[in-house]
């Protein structure tokens, strides 16, 4: 069997075996799930190096005929194996393996241990399906499977109402965006005469598609990314997804669900390039999301929510890069972000375990001495996220900043401010949670380092966060022959200075501060509370649902009761009853009556024929 199919279907087989009977054994369920993803990682590495040695090698398996709707229109189930998908396979299986191993210790003793690993395997299968999809329809199927998997994992602790509500919110918000995505797929498929990525890309430029249709198709396809990658204004589900177990948070934020939208945009970059309007909109949506999420992160005190809004902000970077024509830069940042964001979430998980599931950073403090391995690796993640050289985030983030500087000065200003805020809120988190004295003896006073099953994945991800940038090796792999333009030393130093300024401000405000965000509240006043309440997006959506949707439902109910049922249905029912009574009297069941009626009818016909002829 082709190794590509093994990589794809091994997690599905694992999920099926766990569902069928292995769930009775927690150890067997975990072994199946971890074994499937780590084996997939090993095969992905093998494919990656084979491709590097011989890019012309036919690694993709033969497509399987799926449906024959008619004519020349054929739907096939295939696999796309190219530079983009190979890189993404490594990210999903590599980072996914570290998260699975971490979950062995984090979820120990959980009542749904086996079910959790079964859902993890289903999640990995769904994400790999998106990565390897060869057509829009094939991608959409796995796209929806990722939505189902995320619903199951976010709501793993479904007995908690907050987790159940968060899972439902993620599912419903993504259904809104997926409706637009589906419409976009239909427009592209029927315009190009194919749903296959390669065929549609080859035909699109030759079809002379009108500007309006090209823009509509691109923006509807982008709707899918707005939901999956949690872009403004459908970003509201991602922070609430923190109600799931921390390994789920790491998997969603680093290697799977939210990365799917950016990957999809990179896969259809040819479609975005065909519409300058769509590209412009995508660039601005990404920039707005990046800045808005960074502002909200500054005010959060839940360690996982700070990281969640950080993910929103970094996704904004990636989407903005695609909109500005830099899909390679966007994918580069997606790759490095997977390393250090998984590291940060798993580091937060280690802290949560050590503090008996306390997540408020203002009840921590002094953890650097109590948890030295976790602190050292978490520090690497913070520096990488902030873009401090020579860590991986420096290379990928600065490529995006330079791209923005080249194409749109206003957007550059927004994302440069976002970079400053990123260093500030991550410096705030690090100082408050890990440095200084213990803030709450009852919570953090007895903390200690976690076991090897938890800290070994942290070390692995920390190494990737250090070397993952590899200069321009990843962009060179995605786009061979692409060379970064040299930039002035002053510009380079300016970009390096941005995170240092953010850290300096955080240190000045929080190094000796045990009074929370009192300084920020004093400086910004009511504006602080507007940001802390997430710009009231949830309240606005709640109002829309309860008032607007509720009002429309009330009007529809009145129309149904008083117009359709009261007038229309009553009138129709009355006429139907009259004619029904007539027909009922004609249908007596008496043969003599039928013969008499037949004779009368025949007489009328004969009379009509004789008179008129």
XYZ file of C-alpha atoms in Angstrom:
613
model
C 0.000 0.000 0.000
C 1.173 3.509 -0.798
C 2.596 5.141 2.389
C 0.375 8.185 1.830
C -2.743 6.081 2.392
C -1.154 4.536 5.512
C -0.448 7.980 6.954
C -4.014 9.061 6.244
C -5.957 5.998 7.322
C -3.892 4.782 10.310
C -5.539 7.346 12.670
C -8.982 6.384 11.313
C -8.260 2.715 11.972
C -7.122 3.656 15.474
C -10.346 5.598 16.120
C -12.458 2.711 14.777
C -10.698 0.099 16.930
C -11.092 2.255 20.027
C -14.793 2.740 19.265
C -15.400 -0.962 18.550
C -13.902 -2.341 21.734
C -10.480 -1.057 22.686
C -12.080 1.713 24.764
C -12.572 -0.876 27.489
C -8.801 -0.702 27.972
C -7.466 2.818 28.564
C -3.859 1.704 27.983
C -4.674 -0.030 24.676
C -6.695 2.951 23.447
C -3.852 5.350 24.204
C -1.292 3.005 22.580
C -3.357 2.752 19.389
C -3.825 6.514 19.133
C -0.221 7.456 19.914
C 1.116 4.648 17.713
C -0.946 5.758 14.702
C 0.203 9.384 14.781
C 3.871 8.649 15.577
C 4.017 6.024 12.826
C 2.497 8.605 10.496
C 5.203 11.069 11.532
C 7.942 8.542 10.723
C 6.446 7.857 7.283
C 5.995 11.590 6.648
C 9.690 12.144 7.371
C 10.561 9.352 4.964
C 8.394 10.897 2.220
C 9.824 14.348 2.922
C 13.439 13.237 2.483
C 12.540 11.084 -0.543
C 10.948 14.133 -2.165
C 14.004 16.259 -1.420
C 16.284 13.688 -3.021
C 14.067 13.280 -6.083
C 11.254 15.845 -6.452
C 10.086 14.162 -9.647
C 9.348 10.913 -7.846
C 5.689 9.923 -8.218
C 4.835 9.732 -4.531
C 1.113 10.380 -4.884
C -1.098 7.284 -5.051
C -3.411 6.749 -7.997
C -6.767 8.479 -7.626
C -9.825 6.297 -7.067
C -13.001 6.984 -9.058
C -15.552 8.126 -6.547
C -18.674 9.135 -8.500
C -19.685 9.293 -12.178
C -22.434 11.963 -12.218
C -22.607 11.856 -16.014
C -20.864 13.029 -19.150
C -17.224 13.978 -18.716
C -17.768 15.061 -15.117
C -15.980 12.618 -12.787
C -15.334 12.872 -9.064
C -12.195 11.161 -7.811
C -10.749 10.462 -4.383
C -7.053 11.208 -4.606
C -4.122 12.638 -2.711
C -2.080 15.743 -3.378
C 1.585 15.149 -2.540
C 3.616 18.273 -3.186
C 5.810 20.679 -1.252
C 2.881 22.307 0.510
C 1.194 19.095 1.630
C 4.467 17.408 2.644
C 5.362 20.319 4.908
C 1.884 20.306 6.434
C 1.944 16.531 6.957
C 5.135 16.934 8.979
C 3.538 19.674 11.083
C 0.332 17.735 11.773
C 1.966 14.401 12.577
C 5.103 15.797 14.283
C 3.451 18.325 16.556
C 0.483 15.976 16.915
C 2.794 13.219 18.204
C 4.195 15.501 20.917
C 0.677 16.500 21.973
C -0.495 12.864 22.081
C 2.428 11.880 24.307
C 1.778 14.856 26.597
C -1.877 13.794 26.833
C -0.818 10.410 28.240
C 0.125 12.150 31.461
C -2.265 15.095 31.375
C -5.421 12.977 30.966
C -4.344 10.232 33.363
C -7.260 9.193 35.545
C -9.860 10.905 33.366
C -13.122 8.949 33.102
C -13.232 9.487 29.349
C -9.563 8.597 28.768
C -10.175 6.067 25.978
C -12.893 8.191 24.354
C -10.520 11.159 24.390
C -7.813 9.319 22.463
C -10.363 7.961 20.015
C -11.504 11.515 19.262
C -7.873 12.660 18.952
C -7.283 10.015 16.292
C -10.414 11.067 14.419
C -9.188 14.666 14.581
C -5.771 13.800 13.120
C -7.383 11.730 10.344
C -9.689 14.630 9.461
C -6.861 17.158 9.344
C -4.649 14.902 7.237
C -7.610 14.496 4.896
C -7.713 18.264 4.386
C -3.970 18.372 3.787
C -3.994 15.561 1.220
C -7.279 16.435 -0.515
C -6.998 16.652 -4.280
C -10.316 18.395 -4.884
C -12.616 20.959 -3.332
C -15.332 18.410 -2.579
C -12.882 15.999 -0.963
C -11.525 18.836 1.169
C -15.030 19.893 2.182
C -15.845 16.409 3.493
C -12.759 16.394 5.721
C -13.403 20.055 6.561
C -16.713 19.035 8.125
C -15.117 16.044 9.855
C -12.676 18.447 11.525
C -15.701 20.436 12.700
C -17.266 17.291 14.164
C -14.000 16.246 15.810
C -13.506 19.666 17.377
C -17.061 19.544 18.738
C -16.362 16.206 20.417
C -13.008 17.294 21.862
C -13.974 20.784 23.043
C -16.991 19.232 24.740
C -15.025 16.293 26.174
C -16.050 17.302 29.691
C -19.647 17.665 28.547
C -20.987 17.358 32.096
C -19.726 20.927 32.575
C -22.193 23.350 31.024
C -19.393 25.738 29.998
C -17.684 22.998 27.957
C -20.937 21.891 26.335
C -21.784 25.495 25.417
C -18.275 26.125 24.037
C -18.481 23.022 21.835
C -21.894 24.073 20.534
C -20.666 27.612 19.882
C -17.650 26.387 17.884
C -19.854 24.049 15.865
C -22.536 26.638 15.031
C -20.158 29.495 14.182
C -18.275 27.233 11.795
C -21.515 26.129 10.131
C -22.166 29.779 9.235
C -18.792 30.142 7.515
C -18.979 26.692 5.940
C -22.209 27.619 4.151
C -20.323 30.388 2.345
C -17.428 28.006 1.695
C -19.807 25.490 0.111
C -21.309 28.140 -2.178
C -17.811 29.194 -3.243
C -16.893 25.591 -4.024
C -19.984 25.201 -6.201
C -19.244 28.429 -8.099
C -15.625 27.450 -8.773
C -16.486 23.846 -9.622
C -19.248 24.574 -12.109
C -17.425 27.545 -13.643
C -14.238 25.557 -14.203
C -16.070 22.318 -15.009
C -14.074 20.468 -12.346
C -13.580 20.394 -8.596
C -10.007 19.128 -8.875
C -7.471 21.642 -7.530
C -4.868 21.166 -10.236
C -7.377 21.176 -13.106
C -9.289 24.202 -11.781
C -6.044 26.144 -11.263
C -4.968 25.389 -14.824
C -8.311 26.428 -16.332
C -9.191 29.474 -14.216
C -6.898 31.951 -15.953
C -8.089 30.829 -19.399
C -11.815 31.104 -18.698
C -11.884 34.925 -18.711
C -14.068 34.902 -15.595
C -15.717 38.272 -14.943
C -14.284 40.374 -12.136
C -17.496 40.204 -10.137
C -17.722 36.408 -10.350
C -14.012 35.959 -9.560
C -14.323 38.205 -6.494
C -17.503 36.474 -5.312
C -15.942 33.026 -5.669
C -12.736 34.029 -3.863
C -14.561 35.731 -0.973
C -16.982 32.830 -0.517
C -14.044 30.404 -0.410
C -12.429 32.768 2.099
C -15.556 32.422 4.274
C -14.408 28.910 5.101
C -11.098 30.257 6.396
C -12.846 33.008 8.378
C -14.581 30.312 10.437
C -11.894 27.644 10.677
C -9.042 30.099 11.278
C -11.228 32.274 13.529
C -10.922 35.571 11.715
C -12.922 38.720 12.447
C -15.919 38.724 12.813
C -16.287 34.936 13.384
C -13.411 34.766 15.865
C -15.625 34.412 18.933
C -15.585 30.603 19.148
C -11.838 30.082 19.536
C -11.234 31.581 23.022
C -14.194 29.605 24.402
C -12.666 26.420 22.973
C -10.280 26.600 25.946
C -12.973 24.745 27.914
C -11.618 21.537 26.415
C -8.586 19.721 27.902
C -5.278 21.530 27.337
C -3.939 18.952 24.829
C -7.042 19.728 22.749
C -6.239 23.427 22.951
C -2.700 22.738 21.760
C -3.921 20.522 18.920
C -6.561 22.999 17.727
C -4.303 26.048 18.012
C -1.041 24.637 16.758
C -1.295 21.799 14.291
C -4.831 21.245 13.123
C -8.107 23.085 13.024
C -7.141 26.757 12.884
C -4.252 26.015 10.531
C -6.691 24.467 8.057
C -8.020 27.833 6.908
C -4.582 29.270 6.172
C -3.498 26.065 4.420
C -6.637 26.122 2.284
C -5.974 29.739 1.268
C -2.415 28.841 0.290
C -3.730 25.900 -1.732
C -6.091 28.204 -3.698
C -3.709 31.183 -3.935
C -4.348 31.185 -7.708
C -8.011 31.966 -7.026
C -7.199 34.886 -4.720
C -4.613 36.254 -7.150
C -7.346 36.475 -9.835
C -9.233 39.118 -7.824
C -7.443 42.188 -6.482
C -10.579 43.145 -4.526
C -10.756 39.785 -2.753
C -7.031 39.907 -1.955
C -7.471 43.407 -0.537
C -10.361 42.306 1.695
C -8.438 39.247 2.914
C -5.389 41.355 3.758
C -7.433 43.845 5.789
C -9.428 41.152 7.620
C -6.163 39.512 8.676
C -4.666 42.807 9.870
C -7.798 43.743 11.850
C -7.910 40.308 13.475
C -4.223 40.475 14.412
C -4.464 43.862 16.136
C -7.854 43.298 17.776
C -6.851 39.946 19.293
C -3.530 41.346 20.548
C -5.366 44.169 22.343
C -7.732 41.701 24.027
C -4.839 39.437 25.083
C -3.321 42.326 27.052
C -6.279 42.275 29.472
C -6.741 38.511 29.990
C -5.738 36.763 33.229
C -6.526 33.137 32.317
C -3.237 31.640 31.076
C -4.935 29.642 28.308
C -7.038 32.581 27.124
C -3.955 34.775 26.785
C -2.512 32.112 24.492
C -5.841 31.705 22.683
C -5.986 35.392 21.737
C -2.332 35.177 20.798
C -3.275 32.432 18.314
C -6.021 34.639 16.882
C -3.484 37.408 16.424
C -0.888 35.189 14.751
C -3.521 33.713 12.442
C -4.306 37.268 11.436
C -0.654 37.646 10.401
C -0.868 34.543 8.227
C -4.167 35.474 6.557
C -2.915 39.011 5.946
C 0.204 37.600 4.278
C -1.913 35.500 1.907
C -4.016 38.567 1.068
C -0.868 40.524 0.247
C 0.302 37.805 -2.119
C 2.717 36.152 0.297
C 1.231 32.689 0.792
C 4.766 31.288 1.196
C 5.431 33.702 4.082
C 2.055 32.780 5.581
C 2.827 29.048 5.443
C 6.300 29.672 6.854
C 4.785 31.405 9.868
C 2.135 28.689 10.181
C 4.929 26.113 10.478
C 7.038 27.926 13.062
C 3.910 28.990 14.957
C 2.890 25.343 15.285
C 6.149 24.629 17.126
C 6.146 27.425 19.671
C 2.379 27.649 20.167
C 2.124 23.914 20.900
C 5.051 24.414 23.286
C 3.304 27.306 25.053
C -0.007 25.474 25.413
C 1.612 22.315 26.704
C 3.736 24.440 29.055
C 0.537 26.061 30.293
C -0.892 22.554 30.717
C 2.085 21.540 32.844
C 1.518 24.603 35.038
C -2.191 23.808 35.322
C -1.413 20.233 36.412
C 1.152 21.432 38.973
C -1.331 23.986 40.357
C -4.240 21.530 40.520
C -6.034 23.096 37.535
C -5.682 26.728 38.522
C -5.472 28.958 35.420
C -5.461 32.507 36.847
C -1.977 33.994 36.387
C -2.548 36.335 39.349
C -2.591 33.267 41.638
C 0.765 32.001 40.362
C 4.193 33.631 40.610
C 7.591 32.212 41.499
C 7.165 29.134 39.303
C 10.586 29.515 37.643
C 12.295 28.000 40.686
C 9.656 25.364 41.355
C 9.324 24.225 37.710
C 12.713 24.899 36.071
C 12.255 22.698 32.962
C 8.780 24.038 32.281
C 10.002 27.599 32.791
C 13.030 27.207 30.499
C 10.977 25.724 27.679
C 8.123 28.208 28.183
C 10.649 31.066 28.004
C 11.861 29.764 24.639
C 8.258 29.693 23.419
C 7.654 33.269 24.581
C 10.797 34.567 22.864
C 9.973 32.689 19.660
C 6.418 34.029 19.606
C 7.643 37.574 20.174
C 10.091 37.226 17.277
C 13.394 37.495 19.107
C 16.381 36.386 16.984
C 17.642 33.791 16.304
C 14.539 31.786 17.239
C 12.112 30.490 14.612
C 9.443 33.143 15.087
C 11.924 35.907 14.209
C 12.436 34.644 10.649
C 8.791 33.957 9.817
C 7.215 36.974 11.543
C 9.650 39.462 10.085
C 9.057 38.135 6.581
C 5.405 39.031 7.039
C 6.206 42.470 8.477
C 8.490 43.234 5.546
C 5.817 42.016 3.132
C 3.324 44.418 4.714
C 5.829 47.280 4.576
C 6.274 46.668 0.859
C 2.584 46.493 -0.039
C 0.567 48.571 2.434
C 2.032 51.062 4.918
C -1.155 51.315 7.015
C -1.354 47.545 7.424
C 2.342 47.531 8.281
C 1.669 50.030 11.065
C -1.120 47.812 12.406
C 0.938 44.622 12.434
C 4.022 46.396 13.820
C 1.865 47.587 16.734
C 0.577 44.012 17.018
C 4.178 42.770 17.296
C 4.836 45.254 20.103
C 1.657 44.180 21.930
C 2.597 40.506 21.477
C 5.900 40.992 23.287
C 4.118 43.050 25.947
C 1.347 40.575 26.842
C 3.665 37.553 26.672
C 6.195 39.410 28.857
C 3.333 40.187 31.258
C 2.318 36.513 31.373
C 5.897 35.325 31.927
C 6.670 37.877 34.653
C 3.409 37.424 36.548
C 3.246 33.622 36.376
C 6.903 32.583 36.620
C 9.008 35.380 38.133
C 9.032 37.174 41.461
C 7.485 35.773 44.607
C 4.597 33.350 44.911
C 1.384 35.369 44.719
C -0.918 32.787 46.282
C 0.670 30.294 48.700
C -2.388 28.061 48.702
C -2.283 27.713 44.897
C 1.359 27.985 43.836
C 3.175 27.475 47.137
C 3.407 23.695 46.763
C 3.938 23.507 43.000
C 6.663 21.198 41.676
C 8.038 20.064 38.342
C 5.882 17.650 36.355
C 6.982 14.167 35.323
C 8.985 13.230 32.201
C 5.924 12.226 30.166
C 4.857 15.878 30.393
C 8.170 17.718 30.108
C 9.805 15.597 27.376
C 7.349 16.868 24.707
C 8.151 20.391 25.932
C 11.851 19.849 25.321
C 11.194 18.414 21.852
C 9.013 21.385 20.882
C 11.486 23.839 22.410
C 14.234 22.452 20.160
C 11.964 22.873 17.123
C 11.155 26.421 18.238
C 14.860 27.242 18.285
C 15.887 25.640 14.996
C 12.528 25.581 13.196
C 13.127 28.823 11.330
C 16.269 27.483 9.637
C 16.868 30.869 8.092
C 15.055 30.703 4.767
C 15.103 26.892 4.404
C 11.336 26.425 4.797
C 10.382 29.191 2.320
C 13.008 27.767 -0.058
C 11.400 24.333 0.235
C 7.893 25.720 -0.380
C 8.985 27.966 -3.252
C 12.346 26.878 -4.705
C 14.391 29.699 -6.158
C 12.695 32.417 -4.111
C 15.219 34.780 -2.547
C 14.501 37.338 0.121
C 15.463 40.850 -0.865
C 18.212 42.404 1.278
C 16.992 45.166 3.586
C 18.699 48.099 5.193
C 20.415 47.463 8.502
C 18.337 50.217 10.140
C 15.097 48.471 9.120
C 16.301 45.100 10.397
C 17.371 46.608 13.722
C 14.038 48.392 13.962
C 12.144 45.114 13.596
C 14.377 43.461 16.204
C 13.802 46.382 18.574
C 9.999 46.009 18.522
C 9.790 42.940 20.814
C 12.524 44.295 23.080
C 10.503 47.475 23.635
C 7.399 45.377 24.405
C 9.290 43.282 26.967
C 10.763 46.413 28.547
C 7.321 47.979 29.022
C 5.977 44.728 30.515
C 8.906 44.561 32.945
C 8.447 48.171 33.992
C 4.734 47.657 34.708
C 4.706 44.196 36.259
C 8.116 43.350 37.771
C 7.132 44.754 41.176
C 3.385 44.919 40.674
C 1.127 42.723 42.783
C -2.036 44.725 42.117
C -3.114 43.239 38.817
C -3.724 45.557 35.897
C -4.265 48.614 38.069
C -1.758 50.712 36.092
C -3.390 49.903 32.756
C -6.825 50.587 34.210
C -5.614 53.938 35.462
C -4.099 54.889 32.114
C -6.915 53.766 29.815
C -9.945 54.043 32.089
C -13.220 52.850 30.495
C -11.396 51.796 27.335
C -9.639 49.078 29.340
C -12.985 47.511 30.257
C -14.202 47.664 26.664
C -11.146 45.668 25.592
C -11.344 43.347 28.623
C -14.921 42.528 27.616
C -13.663 41.554 24.137
C -15.245 44.590 22.479
C -18.647 43.111 23.451
C -18.781 40.845 20.411
C -20.460 38.049 22.358
C -23.060 40.446 23.700
C -23.691 41.809 20.197
C -24.184 38.332 18.787
C -26.417 37.468 21.736
C -28.544 40.521 20.966
C -28.732 39.601 17.295
C -29.891 36.090 18.122
C -32.363 37.015 20.851
C -33.765 40.271 19.449
C -33.318 40.243 15.689
C -33.701 36.528 15.078
C -36.307 36.332 17.822
C -38.217 39.252 16.291
C -38.194 37.669 12.845
C -39.406 34.395 14.375
C -42.242 36.223 16.177
C -43.345 37.927 12.921
C -43.199 34.614 11.063
C -45.257 32.955 13.788
C -47.906 35.715 13.574
C -48.069 35.389 9.784
C -48.431 31.648 10.100
C -51.178 31.869 12.707
C -53.244 34.787 11.405
C -52.597 34.786 7.651
C -51.730 31.277 6.548
C -53.797 29.384 9.120
C -56.378 32.073 9.839
C -57.275 33.171 6.318
C -55.454 31.146 3.719
C -55.745 27.736 5.324
C -59.322 28.298 6.500
C -60.426 29.418 3.036
C -58.628 26.576 1.357
C -59.971 24.112 3.876
C -63.543 25.347 3.313
C -63.329 25.000 -0.471
C -61.744 21.577 -0.095
C -64.547 20.457 2.240
C -67.252 21.552 -0.279
C -65.677 19.736 -3.213
C -64.925 16.764 -0.992
C -68.601 16.530 -0.042
C -69.642 16.601 -3.714
C -67.163 13.885 -4.661
C -68.211 11.847 -1.633
C -71.842 11.863 -2.800
C -70.843 10.838 -6.312
C -68.768 7.912 -5.053
C -71.630 5.821 -3.601
C -70.272 2.345 -4.379
C -73.620 1.368 -5.984
C -73.225 -0.223 -9.454
C -76.690 0.872 -10.598
C -75.867 4.468 -9.696
C -72.626 4.267 -11.680
C -74.515 2.762 -14.673
C -77.098 5.512 -14.476
C -74.348 8.150 -14.360
C -72.579 6.485 -17.278
C -75.804 6.556 -19.341
C -76.347 10.241 -18.603
C -72.767 11.091 -19.517
C -72.971 9.091 -22.738
C -76.254 10.840 -23.666
C -74.663 14.249 -23.132
C -71.695 13.320 -25.327
C -73.930 11.955 -28.097
C -76.113 15.037 -27.967
C -73.047 17.284 -28.197
C -71.636 15.331 -31.151
C -74.930 15.174 -33.121
C -75.828 18.832 -32.610
C -72.368 20.158 -33.577
C -71.841 17.918 -36.584
